Amino acid sequence: MRMPFALLWLVAAAAAAYGGPRAPYEVVRDHAAISVESDGSFTETREETYLALDAAGVRLLRERKLFYSRGFETLTVVAAATLKADGRRLDIPAAAIVTDKGQSLPRGGFLDVSIVSLGYPDLAPGDKVLLTTRLTQTKPWFSGRFDVRAVFSRTVAAHDTVYTLDAPAGMKLFIDAKGLFGGKPEEMAGRKTWSWAFENAAPTPLEADAVSEADFAPHLSISSYADYAEVAAAFRGAASGRAAVTPEIQALAAGLTAGATRPRDKARILYDWVAGHTAYIAIELGSGGFTPRSAQQVLDTGFGDCKDHAVLLEAMLKAVGIESSSALIASGINTYRLPVIATPHAFDHVVTYIPAFGLFLDSSASFAPFGVLPYADADKPALLVKSGEVMHTPMPDSSTSVIRTDGTVTVNPDGSASGRVEITASGAYGVDVRALFGSL
């Protein structure tokens, strides 16, 4: 599923690469100006300047990668340069900026995301990097809809950070600004303009395994979605007809469940078949980051991403009289709250929910037994696409999600030693352990 791009691109990299008491760089200037149109298309002009405080900062800043989706977005690098501490400016020539059109994923999959790569010359501690870009969303992900969310990290010193939005005066927008200054709208010539500022003079380090800053940090959310029911309706419209029960799907589901009488047993058989016979391959071509392929296409090809898995399982369950719904969640990151302002970018994964059993299933997690979610899916807000209802996936059960390690070490008279370790895992732990050994 298509992921949002963060406003402060270095935060995750800094957290992973630098464990010291302060971040190895500072935000000197970050001005983002978005001009949005009534159909949801927009242009963002961005001016960024970062200061490398030490060698770690140089390693983080010396290379920059920018991403955009062909057919939906265009990206122009207006200016890029190293600003030396002695006052010299070393511009990066256009010929040195490389665009890679097309990308495949290491674990299999296809993206239409183009990558623009540039390197800053002669960068040293005390130098700055400058980048000015213009990103245009020529075709909204969902027609007539606009949303953007920026999270401002408390882990990085930030100065002169300004976010500006202008939109048609009659365009209904919902706004949530926390920890920012400004935001009073001004209207002129049929358009409204808002401006917010952020300052962080005293950065604080993020603890290991902390809850994502998206759950609590200063942020700005702007959206044309009134609530999450409207987000569900957008996904529902994009996926309309994709879970159709074709004659082939009907025959397959009926044949697989011929010996089962209880609905739950039928659901288990169909889940196991989809999980075991549909390889996970990410597909984000065109609007494929949000729109699944048809269940019949997934069945014919034998592969698909999380949306495709959910659509195929929904069709097969429907073929035997069991209703289900795709459920949108945020998986793989430590975030446990939905943004107050509704946005489709709050989600990056799709699972299945069966109302009759009150059960969430993730058939794209091939090592997860029926009824067990991986830890990455657990205790997360879940938006049901069919109803628009916001639920919560269950927490792992401490009585069944257990990992046990038994070790025996024999020390010989000559000082050498030999040993044996046995690991037994069940529940959500078992899913992760099986996935680990399955990847070896």
PDB file of N, CA and C in Angstrom, residues 238-319:
ATOM      1  N   ALA A 238     -12.926   3.138  -4.911  1.00  0.00           N
ATOM      2  CA  ALA A 238     -11.786   2.713  -5.737  1.00  0.00           C
ATOM      3  C   ALA A 238     -11.772   1.205  -5.938  1.00  0.00           C
ATOM      4  N   ALA A 239     -12.296   0.456  -4.954  1.00  0.00           N
ATOM      5  CA  ALA A 239     -12.256  -1.010  -5.021  1.00  0.00           C
ATOM      6  C   ALA A 239     -13.581  -1.611  -5.476  1.00  0.00           C
ATOM      7  N   SER A 240     -14.499  -0.777  -5.926  1.00  0.00           N
ATOM      8  CA  SER A 240     -15.824  -1.266  -6.298  1.00  0.00           C
ATOM      9  C   SER A 240     -15.746  -2.374  -7.350  1.00  0.00           C
ATOM     10  N   GLY A 241     -16.406  -3.491  -7.061  1.00  0.00           N
ATOM     11  CA  GLY A 241     -16.459  -4.603  -8.008  1.00  0.00           C
ATOM     12  C   GLY A 241     -15.238  -5.495  -8.020  1.00  0.00           C
ATOM     13  N   ARG A 242     -14.191  -5.143  -7.285  1.00  0.00           N
ATOM     14  CA  ARG A 242     -12.945  -5.925  -7.326  1.00  0.00           C
ATOM     15  C   ARG A 242     -13.086  -7.279  -6.629  1.00  0.00           C
ATOM     16  N   ALA A 243     -14.043  -7.405  -5.686  1.00  0.00           N
ATOM     17  CA  ALA A 243     -14.224  -8.673  -4.964  1.00  0.00           C
ATOM     18  C   ALA A 243     -15.369  -9.493  -5.553  1.00  0.00           C
ATOM     19  N   ALA A 244     -15.634  -9.321  -6.836  1.00  0.00           N
ATOM     20  CA  ALA A 244     -16.715 -10.064  -7.486  1.00  0.00           C
ATOM     21  C   ALA A 244     -16.422 -11.565  -7.453  1.00  0.00           C
ATOM     22  N   VAL A 245     -17.477 -12.351  -7.210  1.00  0.00           N
ATOM     23  CA  VAL A 245     -17.345 -13.816  -7.188  1.00  0.00           C
ATOM     24  C   VAL A 245     -17.549 -14.331  -8.612  1.00  0.00           C
ATOM     25  N   THR A 246     -16.474 -14.702  -9.252  1.00  0.00           N
ATOM     26  CA  THR A 246     -16.552 -15.255 -10.606  1.00  0.00           C
ATOM     27  C   THR A 246     -16.859 -16.750 -10.531  1.00  0.00           C
ATOM     28  N   PRO A 247     -17.277 -17.338 -11.642  1.00  0.00           N
ATOM     29  CA  PRO A 247     -17.522 -18.793 -11.622  1.00  0.00           C
ATOM     30  C   PRO A 247     -16.314 -19.595 -11.157  1.00  0.00           C
ATOM     31  N   GLU A 248     -15.113 -19.166 -11.530  1.00  0.00           N
ATOM     32  CA  GLU A 248     -13.912 -19.902 -11.114  1.00  0.00           C
ATOM     33  C   GLU A 248     -13.694 -19.797  -9.614  1.00  0.00           C
ATOM     34  N   ILE A 249     -13.904 -18.603  -9.073  1.00  0.00           N
ATOM     35  CA  ILE A 249     -13.747 -18.419  -7.625  1.00  0.00           C
ATOM     36  C   ILE A 249     -14.821 -19.205  -6.882  1.00  0.00           C
ATOM     37  N   GLN A 250     -16.051 -19.191  -7.396  1.00  0.00           N
ATOM     38  CA  GLN A 250     -17.138 -19.940  -6.766  1.00  0.00           C
ATOM     39  C   GLN A 250     -16.826 -21.436  -6.709  1.00  0.00           C
ATOM     40  N   ALA A 251     -16.347 -21.955  -7.827  1.00  0.00           N
ATOM     41  CA  ALA A 251     -16.047 -23.391  -7.887  1.00  0.00           C
ATOM     42  C   ALA A 251     -14.891 -23.744  -6.963  1.00  0.00           C
ATOM     43  N   LEU A 252     -13.860 -22.909  -6.929  1.00  0.00           N
ATOM     44  CA  LEU A 252     -12.705 -23.184  -6.080  1.00  0.00           C
ATOM     45  C   LEU A 252     -13.097 -23.169  -4.608  1.00  0.00           C
ATOM     46  N   ALA A 253     -13.830 -22.131  -4.193  1.00  0.00           N
ATOM     47  CA  ALA A 253     -14.222 -22.027  -2.782  1.00  0.00           C
ATOM     48  C   ALA A 253     -15.118 -23.185  -2.375  1.00  0.00           C
ATOM     49  N   ALA A 254     -16.055 -23.533  -3.256  1.00  0.00           N
ATOM     50  CA  ALA A 254     -16.960 -24.648  -2.940  1.00  0.00           C
ATOM     51  C   ALA A 254     -16.204 -25.968  -2.836  1.00  0.00           C
ATOM     52  N   GLY A 255     -15.256 -26.184  -3.731  1.00  0.00           N
ATOM     53  CA  GLY A 255     -14.480 -27.418  -3.697  1.00  0.00           C
ATOM     54  C   GLY A 255     -13.609 -27.521  -2.466  1.00  0.00           C
ATOM     55  N   LEU A 256     -12.978 -26.428  -2.076  1.00  0.00           N
ATOM     56  CA  LEU A 256     -12.099 -26.445  -0.902  1.00  0.00           C
ATOM     57  C   LEU A 256     -12.865 -26.702   0.383  1.00  0.00           C
ATOM     58  N   THR A 257     -14.102 -26.214   0.472  1.00  0.00           N
ATOM     59  CA  THR A 257     -14.867 -26.319   1.724  1.00  0.00           C
ATOM     60  C   THR A 257     -15.927 -27.413   1.681  1.00  0.00           C
ATOM     61  N   ALA A 258     -15.835 -28.291   0.701  1.00  0.00           N
ATOM     62  CA  ALA A 258     -16.884 -29.313   0.521  1.00  0.00           C
ATOM     63  C   ALA A 258     -17.080 -30.174   1.761  1.00  0.00           C
ATOM     64  N   GLY A 259     -16.013 -30.436   2.494  1.00  0.00           N
ATOM     65  CA  GLY A 259     -16.137 -31.316   3.650  1.00  0.00           C
ATOM     66  C   GLY A 259     -16.419 -30.606   4.948  1.00  0.00           C
ATOM     67  N   ALA A 260     -16.551 -29.269   4.923  1.00  0.00           N
ATOM     68  CA  ALA A 260     -16.753 -28.493   6.147  1.00  0.00           C
ATOM     69  C   ALA A 260     -18.219 -28.102   6.287  1.00  0.00           C
ATOM     70  N   THR A 261     -18.718 -28.088   7.505  1.00  0.00           N
ATOM     71  CA  THR A 261     -20.105 -27.709   7.756  1.00  0.00           C
ATOM     72  C   THR A 261     -20.212 -26.409   8.542  1.00  0.00           C
ATOM     73  N   ARG A 262     -19.269 -26.133   9.434  1.00  0.00           N
ATOM     74  CA  ARG A 262     -19.320 -24.912  10.237  1.00  0.00           C
ATOM     75  C   ARG A 262     -18.697 -23.748   9.470  1.00  0.00           C
ATOM     76  N   PRO A 263     -19.332 -22.553   9.521  1.00  0.00           N
ATOM     77  CA  PRO A 263     -18.775 -21.391   8.811  1.00  0.00           C
ATOM     78  C   PRO A 263     -17.342 -21.060   9.224  1.00  0.00           C
ATOM     79  N   ARG A 264     -17.018 -21.190  10.495  1.00  0.00           N
ATOM     80  CA  ARG A 264     -15.660 -20.860  10.945  1.00  0.00           C
ATOM     81  C   ARG A 264     -14.643 -21.814  10.331  1.00  0.00           C
ATOM     82  N   ASP A 265     -15.003 -23.093  10.220  1.00  0.00           N
ATOM     83  CA  ASP A 265     -14.099 -24.052   9.593  1.00  0.00           C
ATOM     84  C   ASP A 265     -13.894 -23.708   8.114  1.00  0.00           C
ATOM     85  N   LYS A 266     -14.965 -23.278   7.448  1.00  0.00           N
ATOM     86  CA  LYS A 266     -14.836 -22.869   6.043  1.00  0.00           C
ATOM     87  C   LYS A 266     -13.912 -21.656   5.915  1.00  0.00           C
ATOM     88  N   ALA A 267     -14.084 -20.722   6.828  1.00  0.00           N
ATOM     89  CA  ALA A 267     -13.230 -19.526   6.789  1.00  0.00           C
ATOM     90  C   ALA A 267     -11.764 -19.898   6.999  1.00  0.00           C
ATOM     91  N   ARG A 268     -11.511 -20.826   7.917  1.00  0.00           N
ATOM     92  CA  ARG A 268     -10.137 -21.259   8.176  1.00  0.00           C
ATOM     93  C   ARG A 268      -9.529 -21.918   6.925  1.00  0.00           C
ATOM     94  N   ILE A 269     -10.286 -22.759   6.264  1.00  0.00           N
ATOM     95  CA  ILE A 269      -9.788 -23.448   5.058  1.00  0.00           C
ATOM     96  C   ILE A 269      -9.454 -22.437   3.959  1.00  0.00           C
ATOM     97  N   LEU A 270     -10.343 -21.467   3.759  1.00  0.00           N
ATOM     98  CA  LEU A 270     -10.124 -20.483   2.690  1.00  0.00           C
ATOM     99  C   LEU A 270      -8.968 -19.548   3.030  1.00  0.00           C
ATOM    100  N   TYR A 271      -8.864 -19.159   4.306  1.00  0.00           N
ATOM    101  CA  TYR A 271      -7.728 -18.331   4.730  1.00  0.00           C
ATOM    102  C   TYR A 271      -6.408 -19.064   4.499  1.00  0.00           C
ATOM    103  N   ASP A 272      -6.345 -20.311   4.921  1.00  0.00           N
ATOM    104  CA  ASP A 272      -5.108 -21.081   4.746  1.00  0.00           C
ATOM    105  C   ASP A 272      -4.750 -21.204   3.268  1.00  0.00           C
ATOM    106  N   TRP A 273      -5.763 -21.380   2.410  1.00  0.00           N
ATOM    107  CA  TRP A 273      -5.473 -21.527   0.979  1.00  0.00           C
ATOM    108  C   TRP A 273      -4.940 -20.222   0.391  1.00  0.00           C
ATOM    109  N   VAL A 274      -5.580 -19.093   0.700  1.00  0.00           N
ATOM    110  CA  VAL A 274      -5.116 -17.802   0.167  1.00  0.00           C
ATOM    111  C   VAL A 274      -3.713 -17.488   0.680  1.00  0.00           C
ATOM    112  N   ALA A 275      -3.482 -17.712   1.974  1.00  0.00           N
ATOM    113  CA  ALA A 275      -2.162 -17.432   2.553  1.00  0.00           C
ATOM    114  C   ALA A 275      -1.088 -18.322   1.940  1.00  0.00           C
ATOM    115  N   GLY A 276      -1.431 -19.568   1.661  1.00  0.00           N
ATOM    116  CA  GLY A 276      -0.434 -20.511   1.156  1.00  0.00           C
ATOM    117  C   GLY A 276      -0.255 -20.514  -0.343  1.00  0.00           C
ATOM    118  N   HIS A 277      -1.204 -19.949  -1.102  1.00  0.00           N
ATOM    119  CA  HIS A 277      -1.147 -20.022  -2.560  1.00  0.00           C
ATOM    120  C   HIS A 277      -1.033 -18.660  -3.246  1.00  0.00           C
ATOM    121  N   THR A 278      -0.931 -17.590  -2.458  1.00  0.00           N
ATOM    122  CA  THR A 278      -0.828 -16.249  -3.031  1.00  0.00           C
ATOM    123  C   THR A 278       0.445 -15.593  -2.508  1.00  0.00           C
ATOM    124  N   ALA A 279       1.449 -15.556  -3.349  1.00  0.00           N
ATOM    125  CA  ALA A 279       2.726 -14.959  -2.941  1.00  0.00           C
ATOM    126  C   ALA A 279       2.549 -13.457  -2.713  1.00  0.00           C
ATOM    127  N   TYR A 280       3.221 -12.940  -1.677  1.00  0.00           N
ATOM    128  CA  TYR A 280       3.141 -11.498  -1.420  1.00  0.00           C
ATOM    129  C   TYR A 280       4.140 -10.768  -2.321  1.00  0.00           C
ATOM    130  N   ILE A 281       3.621  -9.902  -3.173  1.00  0.00           N
ATOM    131  CA  ILE A 281       4.450  -9.035  -4.022  1.00  0.00           C
ATOM    132  C   ILE A 281       3.814  -7.657  -4.012  1.00  0.00           C
ATOM    133  N   ALA A 282       4.562  -6.657  -3.578  1.00  0.00           N
ATOM    134  CA  ALA A 282       4.044  -5.285  -3.524  1.00  0.00           C
ATOM    135  C   ALA A 282       3.813  -4.755  -4.931  1.00  0.00           C
ATOM    136  N   ILE A 283       2.673  -4.114  -5.124  1.00  0.00           N
ATOM    137  CA  ILE A 283       2.332  -3.546  -6.429  1.00  0.00           C
ATOM    138  C   ILE A 283       1.830  -2.127  -6.203  1.00  0.00           C
ATOM    139  N   GLU A 284       2.605  -1.148  -6.657  1.00  0.00           N
ATOM    140  CA  GLU A 284       2.202   0.249  -6.539  1.00  0.00           C
ATOM    141  C   GLU A 284       2.410   0.938  -7.881  1.00  0.00           C
ATOM    142  N   LEU A 285       1.664   0.480  -8.877  1.00  0.00           N
ATOM    143  CA  LEU A 285       1.728   1.050 -10.212  1.00  0.00           C
ATOM    144  C   LEU A 285       0.503   1.923 -10.412  1.00  0.00           C
ATOM    145  N   GLY A 286       0.705   3.189 -10.792  1.00  0.00           N
ATOM    146  CA  GLY A 286      -0.406   4.114 -10.926  1.00  0.00           C
ATOM    147  C   GLY A 286      -1.080   4.301  -9.588  1.00  0.00           C
ATOM    148  N   SER A 287      -2.407   4.104  -9.548  1.00  0.00           N
ATOM    149  CA  SER A 287      -3.127   4.231  -8.276  1.00  0.00           C
ATOM    150  C   SER A 287      -3.107   2.929  -7.499  1.00  0.00           C
ATOM    151  N   GLY A 288      -2.231   1.983  -7.914  1.00  0.00           N
ATOM    152  CA  GLY A 288      -2.179   0.676  -7.267  1.00  0.00           C
ATOM    153  C   GLY A 288      -1.762   0.723  -5.825  1.00  0.00           C
ATOM    154  N   GLY A 289      -1.228   1.856  -5.354  1.00  0.00           N
ATOM    155  CA  GLY A 289      -0.926   1.974  -3.940  1.00  0.00           C
ATOM    156  C   GLY A 289      -2.177   2.038  -3.092  1.00  0.00           C
ATOM    157  N   PHE A 290      -3.300   2.406  -3.719  1.00  0.00           N
ATOM    158  CA  PHE A 290      -4.563   2.499  -3.001  1.00  0.00           C
ATOM    159  C   PHE A 290      -5.634   1.574  -3.560  1.00  0.00           C
ATOM    160  N   THR A 291      -5.522   1.148  -4.810  1.00  0.00           N
ATOM    161  CA  THR A 291      -6.574   0.395  -5.477  1.00  0.00           C
ATOM    162  C   THR A 291      -6.132  -1.047  -5.720  1.00  0.00           C
ATOM    163  N   PRO A 292      -6.890  -2.032  -5.223  1.00  0.00           N
ATOM    164  CA  PRO A 292      -6.504  -3.428  -5.449  1.00  0.00           C
ATOM    165  C   PRO A 292      -6.838  -3.876  -6.865  1.00  0.00           C
ATOM    166  N   ARG A 293      -6.187  -4.956  -7.301  1.00  0.00           N
ATOM    167  CA  ARG A 293      -6.599  -5.620  -8.537  1.00  0.00           C
ATOM    168  C   ARG A 293      -7.843  -6.460  -8.248  1.00  0.00           C
ATOM    169  N   SER A 294      -8.480  -6.967  -9.271  1.00  0.00           N
ATOM    170  CA  SER A 294      -9.666  -7.793  -9.045  1.00  0.00           C
ATOM    171  C   SER A 294      -9.259  -9.131  -8.435  1.00  0.00           C
ATOM    172  N   ALA A 295     -10.198  -9.727  -7.702  1.00  0.00           N
ATOM    173  CA  ALA A 295      -9.935 -11.029  -7.082  1.00  0.00           C
ATOM    174  C   ALA A 295      -9.558 -12.063  -8.141  1.00  0.00           C
ATOM    175  N   GLN A 296     -10.214 -12.005  -9.312  1.00  0.00           N
ATOM    176  CA  GLN A 296      -9.912 -12.966 -10.367  1.00  0.00           C
ATOM    177  C   GLN A 296      -8.490 -12.784 -10.891  1.00  0.00           C
ATOM    178  N   GLN A 297      -8.047 -11.518 -11.020  1.00  0.00           N
ATOM    179  CA  GLN A 297      -6.661 -11.263 -11.454  1.00  0.00           C
ATOM    180  C   GLN A 297      -5.665 -11.825 -10.455  1.00  0.00           C
ATOM    181  N   VAL A 298      -5.951 -11.639  -9.175  1.00  0.00           N
ATOM    182  CA  VAL A 298      -5.046 -12.143  -8.132  1.00  0.00           C
ATOM    183  C   VAL A 298      -4.993 -13.662  -8.193  1.00  0.00           C
ATOM    184  N   LEU A 299      -6.137 -14.278  -8.370  1.00  0.00           N
ATOM    185  CA  LEU A 299      -6.178 -15.733  -8.464  1.00  0.00           C
ATOM    186  C   LEU A 299      -5.422 -16.220  -9.697  1.00  0.00           C
ATOM    187  N   ASP A 300      -5.605 -15.551 -10.820  1.00  0.00           N
ATOM    188  CA  ASP A 300      -4.951 -15.965 -12.068  1.00  0.00           C
ATOM    189  C   ASP A 300      -3.437 -15.861 -11.983  1.00  0.00           C
ATOM    190  N   THR A 301      -2.938 -14.806 -11.337  1.00  0.00           N
ATOM    191  CA  THR A 301      -1.487 -14.578 -11.300  1.00  0.00           C
ATOM    192  C   THR A 301      -0.804 -15.286 -10.138  1.00  0.00           C
ATOM    193  N   GLY A 302      -1.558 -15.559  -9.072  1.00  0.00           N
ATOM    194  CA  GLY A 302      -0.963 -16.240  -7.920  1.00  0.00           C
ATOM    195  C   GLY A 302      -0.120 -15.347  -7.046  1.00  0.00           C
ATOM    196  N   PHE A 303      -0.249 -14.035  -7.202  1.00  0.00           N
ATOM    197  CA  PHE A 303       0.494 -13.122  -6.332  1.00  0.00           C
ATOM    198  C   PHE A 303      -0.303 -11.842  -6.151  1.00  0.00           C
ATOM    199  N   GLY A 304       0.107 -11.069  -5.156  1.00  0.00           N
ATOM    200  CA  GLY A 304      -0.538  -9.789  -4.901  1.00  0.00           C
ATOM    201  C   GLY A 304      -0.015  -9.173  -3.626  1.00  0.00           C
ATOM    202  N   ASP A 305      -0.376  -7.909  -3.414  1.00  0.00           N
ATOM    203  CA  ASP A 305       0.031  -7.251  -2.176  1.00  0.00           C
ATOM    204  C   ASP A 305      -1.085  -7.402  -1.144  1.00  0.00           C
ATOM    205  N   CYS A 306      -1.019  -6.621  -0.059  1.00  0.00           N
ATOM    206  CA  CYS A 306      -1.980  -6.818   1.030  1.00  0.00           C
ATOM    207  C   CYS A 306      -3.409  -6.539   0.581  1.00  0.00           C
ATOM    208  N   LYS A 307      -3.605  -5.508  -0.259  1.00  0.00           N
ATOM    209  CA  LYS A 307      -4.950  -5.196  -0.751  1.00  0.00           C
ATOM    210  C   LYS A 307      -5.487  -6.333  -1.606  1.00  0.00           C
ATOM    211  N   ASP A 308      -4.607  -6.890  -2.440  1.00  0.00           N
ATOM    212  CA  ASP A 308      -5.006  -7.996  -3.314  1.00  0.00           C
ATOM    213  C   ASP A 308      -5.375  -9.235  -2.506  1.00  0.00           C
ATOM    214  N   HIS A 309      -4.585  -9.531  -1.478  1.00  0.00           N
ATOM    215  CA  HIS A 309      -4.902 -10.659  -0.590  1.00  0.00           C
ATOM    216  C   HIS A 309      -6.295 -10.484   0.013  1.00  0.00           C
ATOM    217  N   ALA A 310      -6.566  -9.284   0.526  1.00  0.00           N
ATOM    218  CA  ALA A 310      -7.845  -9.038   1.185  1.00  0.00           C
ATOM    219  C   ALA A 310      -9.013  -9.172   0.215  1.00  0.00           C
ATOM    220  N   VAL A 311      -8.827  -8.703  -1.011  1.00  0.00           N
ATOM    221  CA  VAL A 311      -9.892  -8.781  -2.017  1.00  0.00           C
ATOM    222  C   VAL A 311     -10.167 -10.233  -2.406  1.00  0.00           C
ATOM    223  N   LEU A 312      -9.113 -11.023  -2.617  1.00  0.00           N
ATOM    224  CA  LEU A 312      -9.306 -12.425  -2.979  1.00  0.00           C
ATOM    225  C   LEU A 312      -9.977 -13.190  -1.846  1.00  0.00           C
ATOM    226  N   LEU A 313      -9.524 -12.965  -0.613  1.00  0.00           N
ATOM    227  CA  LEU A 313     -10.132 -13.667   0.518  1.00  0.00           C
ATOM    228  C   LEU A 313     -11.589 -13.241   0.690  1.00  0.00           C
ATOM    229  N   GLU A 314     -11.890 -11.950   0.488  1.00  0.00           N
ATOM    230  CA  GLU A 314     -13.267 -11.481   0.585  1.00  0.00           C
ATOM    231  C   GLU A 314     -14.162 -12.182  -0.434  1.00  0.00           C
ATOM    232  N   ALA A 315     -13.668 -12.317  -1.677  1.00  0.00           N
ATOM    233  CA  ALA A 315     -14.460 -12.974  -2.723  1.00  0.00           C
ATOM    234  C   ALA A 315     -14.685 -14.448  -2.398  1.00  0.00           C
ATOM    235  N   MET A 316     -13.655 -15.129  -1.914  1.00  0.00           N
ATOM    236  CA  MET A 316     -13.798 -16.557  -1.626  1.00  0.00           C
ATOM    237  C   MET A 316     -14.707 -16.786  -0.423  1.00  0.00           C
ATOM    238  N   LEU A 317     -14.624 -15.935   0.582  1.00  0.00           N
ATOM    239  CA  LEU A 317     -15.532 -16.043   1.721  1.00  0.00           C
ATOM    240  C   LEU A 317     -16.982 -15.785   1.286  1.00  0.00           C
ATOM    241  N   LYS A 318     -17.162 -14.773   0.436  1.00  0.00           N
ATOM    242  CA  LYS A 318     -18.498 -14.446  -0.052  1.00  0.00           C
ATOM    243  C   LYS A 318     -19.102 -15.626  -0.830  1.00  0.00           C
ATOM    244  N   ALA A 319     -18.228 -16.367  -1.530  1.00  0.00           N
ATOM    245  CA  ALA A 319     -18.706 -17.503  -2.327  1.00  0.00           C
ATOM    246  C   ALA A 319     -19.331 -18.599  -1.474  1.00  0.00           C
TER     247      ALA A 319
END
